[in-house]
Short mmCIF file of C-alpha atoms in Angstrom, two decimals:
data_model
loop_
_atom_site.label_atom_id
_atom_site.label_comp_id
_atom_site.label_asym_id
_atom_site.label_seq_id
_atom_site.Cartn_x
_atom_site.Cartn_y
_atom_site.Cartn_z
CA MET S 1 -2.80 -29.09 -28.43
CA HIS S 2 -6.78 -29.44 -28.13
CA SER S 3 -7.74 -25.54 -29.81
CA ARG S 4 -10.59 -23.46 -30.22
CA THR S 5 -9.33 -20.72 -33.21
CA VAL S 6 -10.90 -17.66 -34.44
CA ARG S 7 -10.28 -14.83 -36.34
CA GLY S 8 -9.01 -10.92 -35.39
CA ALA S 9 -10.90 -8.03 -36.81
CA VAL S 10 -8.41 -4.91 -37.25
CA ALA S 11 -5.88 -4.33 -35.02
CA VAL S 12 -5.51 -3.96 -30.94
CA ALA S 13 -9.61 -4.40 -31.51
CA CYS S 14 -8.92 -8.03 -32.17
CA ALA S 15 -9.08 -7.86 -28.36
CA LEU S 16 -9.54 -11.20 -29.28
CA LEU S 17 -12.76 -12.36 -27.16
CA LEU S 18 -10.67 -15.62 -25.47
CA SER S 19 -12.01 -14.20 -23.00
CA ALA S 20 -15.25 -17.61 -23.14
CA PRO S 21 -14.62 -19.99 -20.37
CA ALA S 22 -12.03 -22.37 -22.16
CA VAL S 23 -13.37 -25.20 -18.97
CA ALA S 24 -15.13 -25.63 -16.06
CA ASP S 25 -15.87 -22.42 -13.48
CA GLU S 26 -13.62 -23.81 -10.09
CA ASP S 27 -15.75 -21.27 -7.95
CA PRO S 28 -18.87 -21.15 -8.83
CA GLU S 29 -20.04 -20.99 -5.00
CA ILE S 30 -17.94 -17.60 -4.93
CA ARG S 31 -19.66 -14.42 -6.57
CA ARG S 32 -17.57 -12.04 -8.53
CA SER S 33 -16.67 -9.14 -6.53
CA PRO S 34 -14.52 -6.14 -5.79
CA VAL S 35 -13.95 -7.56 -2.79
CA VAL S 36 -13.91 -11.37 -1.49
CA SER S 37 -13.34 -12.36 1.63
CA LEU S 38 -11.26 -14.12 3.56
CA ALA S 39 -11.27 -17.09 5.76
CA PRO S 40 -8.62 -17.57 9.07
CA GLY S 41 -7.02 -21.30 8.01
CA GLU S 42 -7.67 -21.56 4.42
CA SER S 43 -5.71 -23.74 2.58
CA ASP S 44 -3.86 -21.69 -0.29
CA ARG S 45 -5.90 -23.58 -3.17
CA VAL S 46 -8.97 -21.83 -1.63
CA ARG S 47 -8.12 -18.50 -1.51
CA GLU S 48 -5.92 -19.15 -4.74
CA GLY S 49 -9.74 -19.40 -6.08
CA LYS S 50 -10.94 -16.35 -4.00
CA ALA S 51 -8.38 -14.15 -6.00
CA ALA S 52 -9.59 -15.51 -9.47
CA ARG S 53 -12.93 -14.15 -8.12
CA VAL S 54 -12.50 -10.45 -7.33
CA VAL S 55 -13.56 -7.68 -9.93
CA PRO S 56 -13.75 -4.27 -11.17
CA SER S 57 -16.51 -2.11 -9.93
CA ALA S 58 -18.25 -0.79 -12.99
CA THR S 59 -16.66 2.68 -11.91
CA GLN S 60 -13.20 1.17 -11.77
CA LEU S 61 -13.27 -0.55 -14.99
CA MET S 62 -14.09 2.63 -16.51
CA TRP S 63 -11.69 3.95 -14.75
CA GLN S 64 -8.31 1.76 -16.10
CA ARG S 65 -10.49 1.78 -18.94
CA GLN S 66 -8.95 5.89 -19.65
CA GLN S 67 -5.20 4.43 -18.99
CA LEU S 68 -2.98 7.92 -19.60
CA THR S 69 -4.78 10.78 -17.03
CA ALA S 70 -3.55 14.45 -16.86
CA PHE S 71 -2.85 16.23 -12.49
CA VAL S 72 -3.44 20.47 -13.11
CA HIS S 73 -2.04 21.47 -9.78
CA PHE S 74 -3.18 25.17 -9.95
CA THR S 75 -3.54 27.14 -6.93
CA THR S 76 -1.27 30.09 -4.93
CA ARG S 77 2.03 28.72 -5.73
CA THR S 78 1.69 29.36 -8.49
CA PHE S 79 2.06 32.84 -8.19
CA VAL S 80 4.79 33.01 -6.07
CA ASP S 81 8.82 32.47 -6.73
CA LYS S 82 9.66 30.47 -2.85
CA PRO S 83 6.22 29.05 -2.58
CA GLN S 84 4.89 28.25 0.88
CA PRO S 85 2.76 25.23 1.47
CA ASP S 86 2.26 25.86 4.98
CA GLY S 87 -1.41 28.19 4.14
CA ARG S 88 0.55 31.14 5.23
CA LEU S 89 0.16 32.98 1.68
CA SER S 90 -2.88 35.55 1.30
CA PRO S 91 -5.40 34.95 -1.09
CA THR S 92 -4.87 38.09 -3.12
CA VAL S 93 -1.98 36.43 -4.76
CA PHE S 94 -3.61 33.64 -7.07
CA ASN S 95 -4.73 36.01 -10.04
CA PRO S 96 -4.40 34.09 -13.21
CA SER S 97 -4.01 37.07 -16.21
CA ASP S 98 -6.07 35.65 -18.47
CA LEU S 99 -7.31 31.95 -17.03
CA ASP S 100 -9.11 29.80 -20.46
CA THR S 101 -9.57 26.14 -19.09
CA ASP S 102 -10.70 25.94 -22.75
CA GLN S 103 -8.08 26.05 -23.34
CA TRP S 104 -6.79 23.04 -20.92
CA ALA S 105 -9.47 21.15 -21.91
CA ARG S 106 -8.61 21.57 -26.47
CA VAL S 107 -4.88 20.49 -25.12
CA LEU S 108 -5.53 17.95 -22.55
CA ARG S 109 -8.23 16.70 -25.04
CA ALA S 110 -5.33 16.87 -28.18
CA GLY S 111 -2.79 15.28 -26.40
CA GLY S 112 -5.39 11.91 -26.14
CA TYR S 113 -5.91 12.77 -22.09
CA ARG S 114 -10.07 11.67 -21.37
CA HIS S 115 -10.05 11.60 -17.73
CA VAL S 116 -8.44 15.28 -15.79
CA VAL S 117 -7.66 15.84 -11.72
CA LEU S 118 -7.46 19.20 -10.74
CA THR S 119 -5.79 20.85 -7.57
CA VAL S 120 -8.97 21.82 -6.13
CA LYS S 121 -7.34 22.01 -2.11
CA HIS S 122 -4.16 21.25 -1.68
CA GLY S 123 -2.32 20.47 1.98
CA ASP S 124 -2.28 24.22 2.35
CA GLY S 125 -5.88 24.89 1.82
CA PHE S 126 -6.80 27.29 -0.61
CA LEU S 127 -9.64 25.88 -2.56
CA LEU S 128 -9.94 26.84 -5.54
CA TYR S 129 -13.94 27.40 -5.43
CA PRO S 130 -16.03 30.31 -3.11
CA SER S 131 -16.64 27.43 0.29
CA ALA S 132 -19.71 28.57 2.33
CA TYR S 133 -17.82 27.40 4.77
CA SER S 134 -13.73 29.18 4.72
CA THR S 135 -12.52 32.46 4.03
CA TYR S 136 -9.69 30.77 2.43
CA SER S 137 -10.09 31.11 -1.54
CA VAL S 138 -10.57 32.41 -4.64
CA ALA S 139 -13.40 34.45 -3.08
CA ARG S 140 -10.70 36.29 -1.09
CA SER S 141 -8.71 37.14 -4.29
CA PRO S 142 -8.84 39.33 -7.06
CA TYR S 143 -10.12 37.40 -9.64
CA ARG S 144 -12.75 37.88 -11.58
CA ASN S 145 -13.09 40.37 -8.50
CA GLY S 146 -13.48 38.18 -6.22
CA LYS S 147 -16.55 36.81 -8.46
CA GLY S 148 -14.70 33.77 -9.57
CA ASP S 149 -15.76 29.67 -9.12
CA VAL S 150 -12.34 27.65 -11.25
CA LEU S 151 -14.28 24.86 -10.40
CA ARG S 152 -17.20 24.92 -12.34
CA GLU S 153 -14.93 26.81 -15.09
CA PHE S 154 -12.93 23.74 -14.95
CA THR S 155 -15.42 21.16 -14.72
CA ASP S 156 -17.94 22.75 -17.86
CA SER S 157 -15.24 23.52 -19.47
CA MET S 158 -14.17 19.44 -18.96
CA ARG S 159 -17.15 18.13 -19.53
CA ARG S 160 -18.60 20.48 -22.86
CA ALA S 161 -15.41 18.59 -24.25
CA GLY S 162 -15.88 15.37 -23.58
CA LEU S 163 -13.45 14.63 -20.76
CA SER S 164 -13.83 13.68 -17.04
CA VAL S 165 -12.97 14.83 -13.85
CA GLY S 166 -11.34 14.70 -10.90
CA PHE S 167 -11.01 16.44 -8.04
CA TYR S 168 -7.28 16.53 -5.33
CA PHE S 169 -9.37 17.07 -2.52
CA SER S 170 -6.47 16.92 0.58
CA PRO S 171 -7.24 16.40 3.75
CA PRO S 172 -4.43 18.42 5.88
CA ASN S 173 -5.39 22.31 6.35
CA ARG S 174 -2.33 24.19 7.71
CA HIS S 175 -3.78 27.23 6.86
CA GLU S 176 -6.16 26.31 9.13
CA LEU S 177 -3.13 24.74 10.95
CA ASN S 178 -1.05 28.15 11.36
CA VAL S 179 -2.93 31.98 10.15
CA GLU S 180 -7.40 30.35 11.41
CA ARG S 181 -7.02 30.83 14.88
CA SER S 182 -10.78 32.93 15.59
CA ARG S 183 -13.14 29.42 15.74
CA TRP S 184 -11.16 28.40 19.28
CA LYS S 185 -12.96 26.88 21.73
CA LYS S 186 -11.72 27.02 25.27
CA GLY S 187 -8.44 27.72 23.43
CA TYR S 188 -7.89 25.38 21.50
CA PRO S 189 -8.36 25.98 17.64
CA ARG S 190 -10.43 23.21 15.23
CA TYR S 191 -7.25 21.54 13.16
CA GLY S 192 -4.85 19.30 15.52
CA TYR S 193 -7.25 18.97 18.01
CA SER S 194 -9.63 16.22 18.09
CA GLU S 195 -11.07 14.67 21.41
CA VAL S 196 -14.34 17.10 21.67
CA LYS S 197 -16.68 14.97 19.40
CA GLY S 198 -20.42 16.14 18.33
CA ASN S 199 -23.95 15.63 16.38
CA ARG S 200 -22.32 18.26 13.99
CA ALA S 201 -25.09 18.35 10.78
CA CYS S 202 -23.78 17.60 7.30
CA PRO S 203 -24.39 20.88 5.20
CA VAL S 204 -25.48 23.31 8.36
CA PRO S 205 -29.54 22.84 7.62
CA GLU S 206 -29.56 27.09 5.59
CA ARG S 207 -27.33 26.05 3.16
CA ARG S 208 -29.43 22.40 2.68
CA ALA S 209 -30.77 23.17 -1.11
CA PRO S 210 -34.47 21.23 -1.78
CA GLY S 211 -34.13 18.04 -2.63
CA ARG S 212 -30.35 17.12 -1.48
CA PRO S 213 -29.80 15.08 1.22
CA SER S 214 -28.63 16.21 5.01
CA PHE S 215 -26.27 13.81 6.88
CA THR S 216 -24.96 14.03 10.93
CA PHE S 217 -21.95 12.54 11.82
CA ARG S 218 -20.50 12.86 15.57
CA THR S 219 -17.51 13.63 14.99
CA ASP S 220 -14.71 16.53 15.51
CA GLU S 221 -14.41 19.88 14.11
CA TYR S 222 -12.12 20.00 11.73
CA ASN S 223 -13.50 17.03 10.03
CA CYS S 224 -17.35 18.31 9.93
CA LEU S 225 -15.69 21.40 8.31
CA PHE S 226 -14.13 18.89 5.33
CA LEU S 227 -17.41 17.00 5.32
CA ARG S 228 -19.54 20.23 4.03
CA GLN S 229 -17.28 21.26 1.50
CA LEU S 230 -16.73 17.90 0.84
CA TYR S 231 -20.12 17.70 0.47
CA GLU S 232 -20.10 21.34 -1.70
CA ILE S 233 -17.72 19.51 -4.62
CA PHE S 234 -20.02 16.46 -4.45
CA THR S 235 -23.14 18.23 -4.74
CA GLN S 236 -22.48 21.35 -6.94
CA TYR S 237 -20.44 20.52 -10.10
CA GLY S 238 -21.76 17.45 -11.34
CA PRO S 239 -20.18 13.57 -11.71
CA VAL S 240 -16.84 13.41 -10.20
CA SER S 241 -14.92 10.33 -12.00
CA GLU S 242 -12.35 9.99 -8.92
CA TRP S 243 -11.24 11.05 -5.57
CA TRP S 244 -7.13 12.15 -4.94
CA LEU S 245 -6.06 11.94 -1.48
CA ASP S 246 -2.00 13.18 -1.07
CA GLU S 247 0.04 13.29 2.13
CA TYR S 248 -2.01 12.78 5.33
CA VAL S 249 -4.45 9.90 5.24
CA THR S 250 -4.91 8.62 8.36
CA SER S 251 -3.55 11.65 10.87
CA HIS S 252 -1.17 14.97 10.96
CA THR S 253 0.83 15.47 13.56
CA PRO S 254 2.22 19.50 12.59
CA ARG S 255 5.65 18.33 14.40
CA ASN S 256 6.67 15.65 12.25
CA ASP S 257 6.54 17.90 9.30
CA SER S 258 8.81 20.46 8.70
CA ARG S 259 6.43 22.09 5.77
CA ASP S 260 3.88 23.33 8.98
CA ALA S 261 6.67 25.17 11.39
CA PHE S 262 3.09 25.19 13.66
CA VAL S 263 4.23 26.68 17.56
CA PRO S 264 1.53 26.40 19.83
CA PRO S 265 0.44 30.17 20.77
CA PRO S 266 0.23 31.06 24.61
CA GLY S 267 -2.32 28.58 26.59
CA VAL S 268 -2.46 25.90 24.91
CA THR S 269 -1.04 23.40 25.57
CA GLY S 270 -0.02 19.44 24.01
CA ASP S 271 1.00 17.98 21.24
CA PRO S 272 -1.55 18.54 17.94
CA THR S 273 -2.52 15.69 16.12
CA GLN S 274 -5.52 16.31 13.53
CA ARG S 275 -6.61 12.50 13.02
CA PHE S 276 -9.02 12.06 10.18
CA ASP S 277 -13.29 10.50 9.61
CA THR S 278 -11.87 8.19 7.04
CA THR S 279 -14.61 6.62 7.79
CA ALA S 280 -17.55 8.95 7.55
CA TRP S 281 -15.59 10.55 4.18
CA TRP S 282 -16.25 7.00 2.37
CA SER S 283 -19.85 7.41 3.47
CA LEU S 284 -20.69 10.71 2.39
CA ALA S 285 -18.41 10.08 -0.78
CA GLU S 286 -20.66 7.06 -1.77
CA ALA S 287 -23.74 8.65 -0.63
CA LEU S 288 -23.25 11.67 -3.34
CA GLN S 289 -21.27 10.21 -5.91
CA PRO S 290 -21.96 6.52 -5.69
CA GLY S 291 -18.85 3.93 -6.61
CA ILE S 292 -16.51 7.25 -6.80
CA PRO S 293 -12.91 5.80 -6.97
CA VAL S 294 -10.68 7.57 -3.92
CA PHE S 295 -6.93 7.57 -5.04
CA ASN S 296 -4.97 6.51 -0.70
CA GLY S 297 -8.29 5.26 -0.02
CA TRP S 298 -10.14 2.41 -1.11
CA GLY S 299 -10.55 2.22 -4.73
CA LEU S 300 -7.26 3.01 -5.79
CA ARG S 301 -3.97 2.44 -4.92
CA TRP S 302 -0.46 5.16 -5.25
CA VAL S 303 2.61 3.23 -7.01
CA GLY S 304 4.67 3.95 -4.21
CA ASN S 305 6.96 6.83 -5.95
CA GLU S 306 6.49 9.81 -8.14
CA GLN S 307 9.68 8.99 -10.52
CA GLY S 308 6.77 7.38 -12.84
CA PHE S 309 7.39 4.07 -12.97
CA ALA S 310 5.96 0.71 -11.89
CA ARG S 311 7.02 -2.43 -10.74
CA VAL S 312 9.17 -4.61 -13.38
CA GLY S 313 7.39 -7.44 -14.50
CA GLY S 314 3.09 -5.66 -13.75
CA GLU S 315 1.11 -4.66 -11.08
CA TRP S 316 -0.98 -6.58 -9.40
CA SER S 317 -4.96 -5.50 -8.93
CA THR S 318 -6.36 -7.59 -6.65
CA ILE S 319 -4.55 -6.58 -3.48
CA ALA S 320 -5.12 -8.31 -0.16
CA VAL S 321 -6.12 -6.11 3.06
CA ARG S 322 -6.37 -6.64 6.79
CA ASN S 323 -9.08 -4.63 7.84
CA GLN S 324 -12.94 -4.09 6.85
CA PRO S 325 -13.35 -2.24 3.22
CA GLY S 326 -14.79 0.90 3.83
CA THR S 327 -14.06 2.13 6.73
CA GLY S 328 -10.91 3.77 7.60
CA VAL S 329 -7.63 3.51 4.93
CA PRO S 330 -6.96 -0.01 3.72
CA GLN S 331 -3.92 -2.69 5.96
CA PHE S 332 -1.94 -4.02 3.93
CA THR S 333 -0.59 -6.35 4.88
CA ALA S 334 3.17 -7.30 4.80
CA GLY S 335 5.67 -8.30 0.79
CA ALA S 336 4.87 -6.95 -2.00
CA PRO S 337 1.07 -5.60 -3.37
CA GLY S 338 -0.80 -8.04 -4.80
CA ASP S 339 1.77 -10.69 -5.00
CA ARG S 340 0.50 -14.74 -2.42
CA GLU S 341 2.93 -13.85 0.50
CA THR S 342 0.60 -11.26 0.97
CA TRP S 343 -2.83 -13.41 2.00
CA ASP S 344 -1.42 -14.47 4.80
CA GLY S 345 -2.71 -12.27 8.26
CA ALA S 346 -5.64 -10.35 5.66
CA THR S 347 -9.82 -10.81 6.50
CA HIS S 348 -10.27 -8.97 2.44
CA LEU S 349 -9.19 -9.42 -0.77
CA VAL S 350 -9.76 -7.04 -3.12
CA TRP S 351 -9.75 -4.96 -6.94
CA MET S 352 -8.11 -1.63 -5.98
CA PRO S 353 -5.11 -1.00 -9.25
CA THR S 354 -2.89 0.99 -9.51
CA GLU S 355 -2.27 4.64 -10.10
CA VAL S 356 1.07 6.32 -11.51
CA ASP S 357 1.54 9.82 -10.60
CA VAL S 358 4.45 11.71 -12.55
CA PRO S 359 5.01 15.73 -12.49
CA MET S 360 6.58 16.81 -16.10
CA SER S 361 8.34 19.32 -14.99
CA ALA S 362 12.26 18.08 -15.48
CA GLY S 363 12.99 19.44 -12.00
CA GLY S 364 10.19 17.24 -10.40
CA ASN S 365 7.73 20.79 -10.25
CA TRP S 366 3.94 20.48 -9.60
CA SER S 367 3.05 23.54 -9.71
CA TRP S 368 4.85 25.80 -12.79
CA ASN S 369 7.78 27.57 -12.25
CA PRO S 370 9.28 30.10 -14.19
CA GLY S 371 12.10 28.89 -16.97
CA GLU S 372 11.39 25.23 -15.73
CA GLN S 373 12.15 22.45 -18.74
CA GLN S 374 9.68 20.01 -18.91
CA LYS S 375 11.05 16.26 -19.44
CA SER S 376 11.74 15.14 -23.42
CA PRO S 377 10.30 13.11 -25.14
CA GLU S 378 11.78 10.13 -24.54
CA GLN S 379 11.55 10.23 -21.01
CA LEU S 380 7.47 10.97 -21.10
CA TRP S 381 8.22 7.68 -23.76
CA HIS S 382 9.80 5.54 -21.28
CA ILE S 383 6.77 6.78 -18.30
CA TYR S 384 4.10 6.00 -20.44
CA VAL S 385 5.58 2.15 -20.47
CA ALA S 386 6.65 2.43 -17.39
CA SER S 387 3.24 2.55 -15.87
CA VAL S 388 1.05 1.97 -18.33
CA GLY S 389 2.22 -0.85 -20.01
CA ARG S 390 2.85 -2.35 -16.58
CA ASN S 391 -0.87 -2.87 -16.02
CA ALA S 392 -1.08 0.75 -14.40
CA ASN S 393 -2.68 4.10 -15.10
CA LEU S 394 -0.14 7.64 -14.83
CA LEU S 395 -1.45 10.50 -14.39
CA LEU S 396 1.01 13.14 -15.74
CA ASN S 397 0.73 16.46 -13.91
CA PHE S 398 0.49 19.96 -15.53
CA GLY S 399 0.90 23.29 -14.38
CA PRO S 400 -1.25 26.02 -15.85
CA ASP S 401 1.83 28.62 -15.81
CA ARG S 402 0.16 32.88 -13.80
CA SER S 403 -1.94 33.81 -16.82
CA GLY S 404 -3.96 30.77 -15.98
CA ARG S 405 -2.72 28.57 -19.62
CA ILE S 406 -0.77 25.27 -20.01
CA PRO S 407 2.46 26.76 -21.48
CA GLU S 408 3.29 25.73 -25.26
CA ASP S 409 6.53 23.53 -23.69
CA GLN S 410 4.39 20.90 -21.98
CA GLU S 411 1.09 21.54 -24.75
CA GLU S 412 4.34 20.14 -27.10
CA ARG S 413 5.32 17.50 -24.84
CA ALA S 414 1.73 16.06 -24.66
CA LEU S 415 1.11 16.13 -28.07
CA GLY S 416 4.99 14.79 -29.20
CA LEU S 417 3.87 11.50 -26.42
CA ARG S 418 0.40 10.72 -28.06
CA GLN S 419 1.37 10.85 -31.85
CA ARG S 420 4.74 8.00 -29.87
CA ILE S 421 2.20 6.04 -28.82
CA SER S 422 0.33 5.83 -31.75
CA ARG S 423 2.25 5.66 -33.67
CA VAL S 424 3.56 2.45 -31.85
CA PHE S 425 0.61 0.78 -30.48
CA GLY S 426 -2.18 2.32 -32.40
CA ASN S 427 -2.17 -0.61 -35.53
CA ASP S 428 -1.46 -4.75 -34.83
CA VAL S 429 1.09 -5.03 -37.65
CA ALA S 430 -0.64 -9.03 -37.17
CA GLY S 431 -3.77 -7.28 -39.00
CA THR S 432 -6.45 -9.72 -38.73
CA ALA S 433 -4.14 -12.57 -37.58
CA ARG S 434 -5.80 -15.90 -36.78
CA THR S 435 -5.64 -16.82 -33.67
CA SER S 436 -6.22 -19.74 -31.64
CA VAL S 437 -6.24 -20.80 -28.10
CA SER S 438 -6.10 -24.11 -25.86
CA ALA S 439 -8.52 -25.83 -23.83
CA ASP S 440 -6.78 -24.94 -20.98
CA GLY S 441 -6.50 -21.62 -22.07
CA ARG S 442 -2.13 -21.03 -21.58
CA ILE S 443 -1.39 -21.26 -25.07
CA ILE S 444 -2.47 -18.34 -26.87
CA GLU S 445 -0.79 -18.91 -31.12
CA ARG S 446 -1.23 -15.78 -33.57
CA ARG S 447 -0.57 -17.41 -37.01
CA LEU S 448 -0.05 -14.16 -39.36
CA ALA S 449 -0.57 -14.83 -43.62
CA ARG S 450 3.66 -13.14 -43.79
CA PRO S 451 6.55 -13.25 -41.83
CA THR S 452 5.80 -10.28 -39.77
CA THR S 453 9.07 -7.49 -37.86
CA PHE S 454 8.08 -6.56 -34.30
CA ASN S 455 9.70 -5.77 -31.61
CA TRP S 456 6.75 -5.24 -28.84
CA ILE S 457 3.75 -7.44 -27.86
CA GLY S 458 0.49 -6.02 -26.21
CA LEU S 459 -1.09 -8.05 -23.78
CA ARG S 460 -4.35 -8.29 -21.17
CA GLU S 461 -6.62 -10.28 -19.24
CA ASP S 462 -9.82 -9.67 -19.78
CA VAL S 463 -9.98 -7.87 -16.91
CA ALA S 464 -14.32 -7.05 -16.40
CA ARG S 465 -15.54 -10.84 -15.95
CA HIS S 466 -12.73 -13.26 -14.78
CA GLY S 467 -10.33 -10.44 -12.11
CA GLN S 468 -6.25 -10.50 -12.67
CA ARG S 469 -4.81 -14.59 -12.89
CA VAL S 470 -2.03 -14.85 -14.56
CA GLU S 471 1.90 -14.54 -12.80
CA SER S 472 3.91 -15.78 -14.70
CA TYR S 473 4.42 -16.47 -18.37
CA ARG S 474 7.20 -16.56 -21.79
CA ILE S 475 6.94 -15.03 -25.49
CA GLU S 476 7.81 -17.03 -28.20
CA ALA S 477 7.93 -16.96 -31.99
CA TRP S 478 9.05 -19.76 -34.17
CA ASP S 479 11.72 -20.27 -35.82
CA SER S 480 11.24 -21.59 -39.31
CA ARG S 481 14.70 -22.91 -39.80
CA GLN S 482 14.84 -24.29 -36.50
CA GLY S 483 11.62 -26.49 -37.43
CA SER S 484 10.99 -24.98 -33.75
CA TRP S 485 9.69 -22.52 -30.11
CA ARG S 486 12.30 -19.77 -29.36
CA ARG S 487 12.20 -17.86 -26.61
CA LEU S 488 11.66 -13.67 -26.46
CA THR S 489 13.71 -12.07 -24.10
CA THR S 490 12.41 -9.05 -23.28
CA THR S 491 13.38 -5.53 -21.53
CA THR S 492 12.98 -2.40 -20.22
CA TRP S 493 13.75 0.37 -18.73
CA ASN S 494 14.70 1.68 -15.52
CA GLU S 495 13.84 5.53 -14.07
CA LYS S 496 17.60 6.22 -15.55
CA GLY S 497 16.39 5.82 -19.00
CA ARG S 498 18.75 2.43 -18.61
CA VAL S 499 17.43 -0.33 -20.53
CA ILE S 500 17.52 -3.78 -17.94
CA PRO S 501 16.31 -7.23 -18.14
CA ASP S 502 12.40 -7.20 -17.77
CA ILE S 503 10.51 -9.94 -16.26
CA ASP S 504 7.71 -12.01 -17.75
CA ALA S 505 4.82 -11.77 -14.39
CA ARG S 506 1.55 -9.93 -14.07
CA ILE S 507 -0.18 -9.11 -17.32
CA GLY S 508 -3.54 -7.79 -15.86
CA PHE S 509 -6.03 -4.72 -17.50
CA GLN S 510 -2.58 -3.76 -19.74
CA ARG S 511 0.88 -4.65 -20.94
CA TYR S 512 3.09 -3.43 -23.41
CA GLN S 513 6.77 -5.38 -23.49
CA HIS S 514 9.47 -4.55 -25.61
CA LEU S 515 11.59 -6.89 -27.27
CA GLU S 516 15.62 -7.15 -26.92
CA GLU S 517 15.75 -7.68 -30.62
CA PRO S 518 12.97 -6.51 -33.30
CA THR S 519 11.68 -10.48 -34.57
CA THR S 520 10.49 -11.53 -37.67
CA THR S 521 7.95 -14.31 -38.11
CA ARG S 522 4.96 -15.95 -38.65
CA ARG S 523 3.60 -17.18 -35.83
CA VAL S 524 4.04 -16.03 -32.31
CA ARG S 525 2.75 -17.36 -28.95
CA VAL S 526 2.30 -16.76 -25.28
CA VAL S 527 2.15 -19.52 -23.08
CA VAL S 528 1.32 -19.37 -19.59
CA THR S 529 2.78 -21.16 -16.71
CA GLU S 530 1.61 -20.02 -13.57
CA SER S 531 -1.44 -18.87 -12.93
CA ARG S 532 -4.92 -18.47 -10.41
CA ARG S 533 -6.90 -20.35 -11.72
CA GLU S 534 -7.37 -21.12 -15.86
CA PRO S 535 -6.47 -17.71 -17.33
CA HIS S 536 -8.24 -15.16 -19.56
CA VAL S 537 -6.02 -13.64 -21.64
CA SER S 538 -8.11 -11.62 -24.72
CA ALA S 539 -5.21 -9.89 -25.46
CA LEU S 540 -2.63 -10.84 -28.04
CA THR S 541 -1.13 -7.81 -30.77
CA LEU S 542 2.71 -7.26 -32.25
CA HIS S 543 3.81 -2.92 -32.60
CA ARG S 544 6.96 -1.91 -33.96
CA ASP S 545 8.37 1.33 -33.13
#
């Protein structure tokens, strides 16, 4: 085996820097980019080369490095025992007795979080800031006598603690649908009847601050309202590292959703469907917050469940789509996201890492509920290794209670999870062991100074420079008694906590794999068996639980 050898430094910082190309670049004419176009009739070999050139943008890479992120659900639903998601709750129910966003920041930072997403507007339409375009907000609540701005308190507290912020700002607005009926034109409300379009200013001229840009969009009234509110949150609250979209993203037809219970008023006919002008949204977001990753839009991909588990074998970040990036919403091709069979019928390959959202609540609720239990420490550990350990970011939800503080049981869970993560993955038991890489990049070996016992493997690819390439591999330990390499069996957990076989497939930004049995050896290696062009594994670390 022709090899090059380096000496590791410290634990995971021994991110080996094995990323220098081992062989000549096979596709120098294809520019590395978060978006690579495909042409009809291309061979699988050509498309493989293009897939190897898809890399994250700077903001996507920054987002992936966070790995563990916090979700905070705090809205009118927190303050009632039987939440109404239809937008009919009075804003007067929102009245935290001791709101302390600094406490949120302390708890989350102590729990190892560096990024926090707040529900600025859920599907009921209630806003946590005083908007110039809606009365359904904290401005009509008793909180601080109607002078409060929860979003301002949140962003200020998080930034003081060194945390980046994301905004959950979802398209549906059931308050507009079911309550706000004073803006009808010709008998129709502005939400649900989106055929009438016109040129509309964003923001309205009298609301534009000196030096701020203005825009004109040809769109309907509700999309105009949504754009103007986006303008508010993207210009008044500083840098935003993630925009989180939920529920309906292309359109919302109330009769298809039992939560709406929409009854058209007298004289209003037709089946209301609100179509969302996502192309206008993306252009505004990019203009005001350049490079912002959009969850459920262009930038970040939903895992597909709310149990906290990514795909066994790991997720792909290189995803095939069949429409122009930046227009509409991503249209994924058939098949498991990222697999080769999804290239058929695709027009582009895009970098779109996975986010796994899950409530801490054992009952699956997102907002705080009195007396509700939290998931056990073991459940949260399984969720962490089944998300972050499968090349996805984990978005774990916290629900502040009616005082406006994160309860002690949630704080204890957060601290416990961080301690276990640090205990297991914060130390590479291989220490400064030598690392060698074969000339073709397919065999990565660490030689330890003495026999060492471990039961976890950590792997990374150099996605920043070379994207995600590895499709399958095997992990082997040297058996000194037999004088040969022995393949190690890996296991994982399913949603019910049962041990199941793992699959040695995708790696990406981060992969953690649990060994069926603890192994003691002086040599361990990873052999890449399938890859999209030459692999660039940048870290092989060993851990013990």
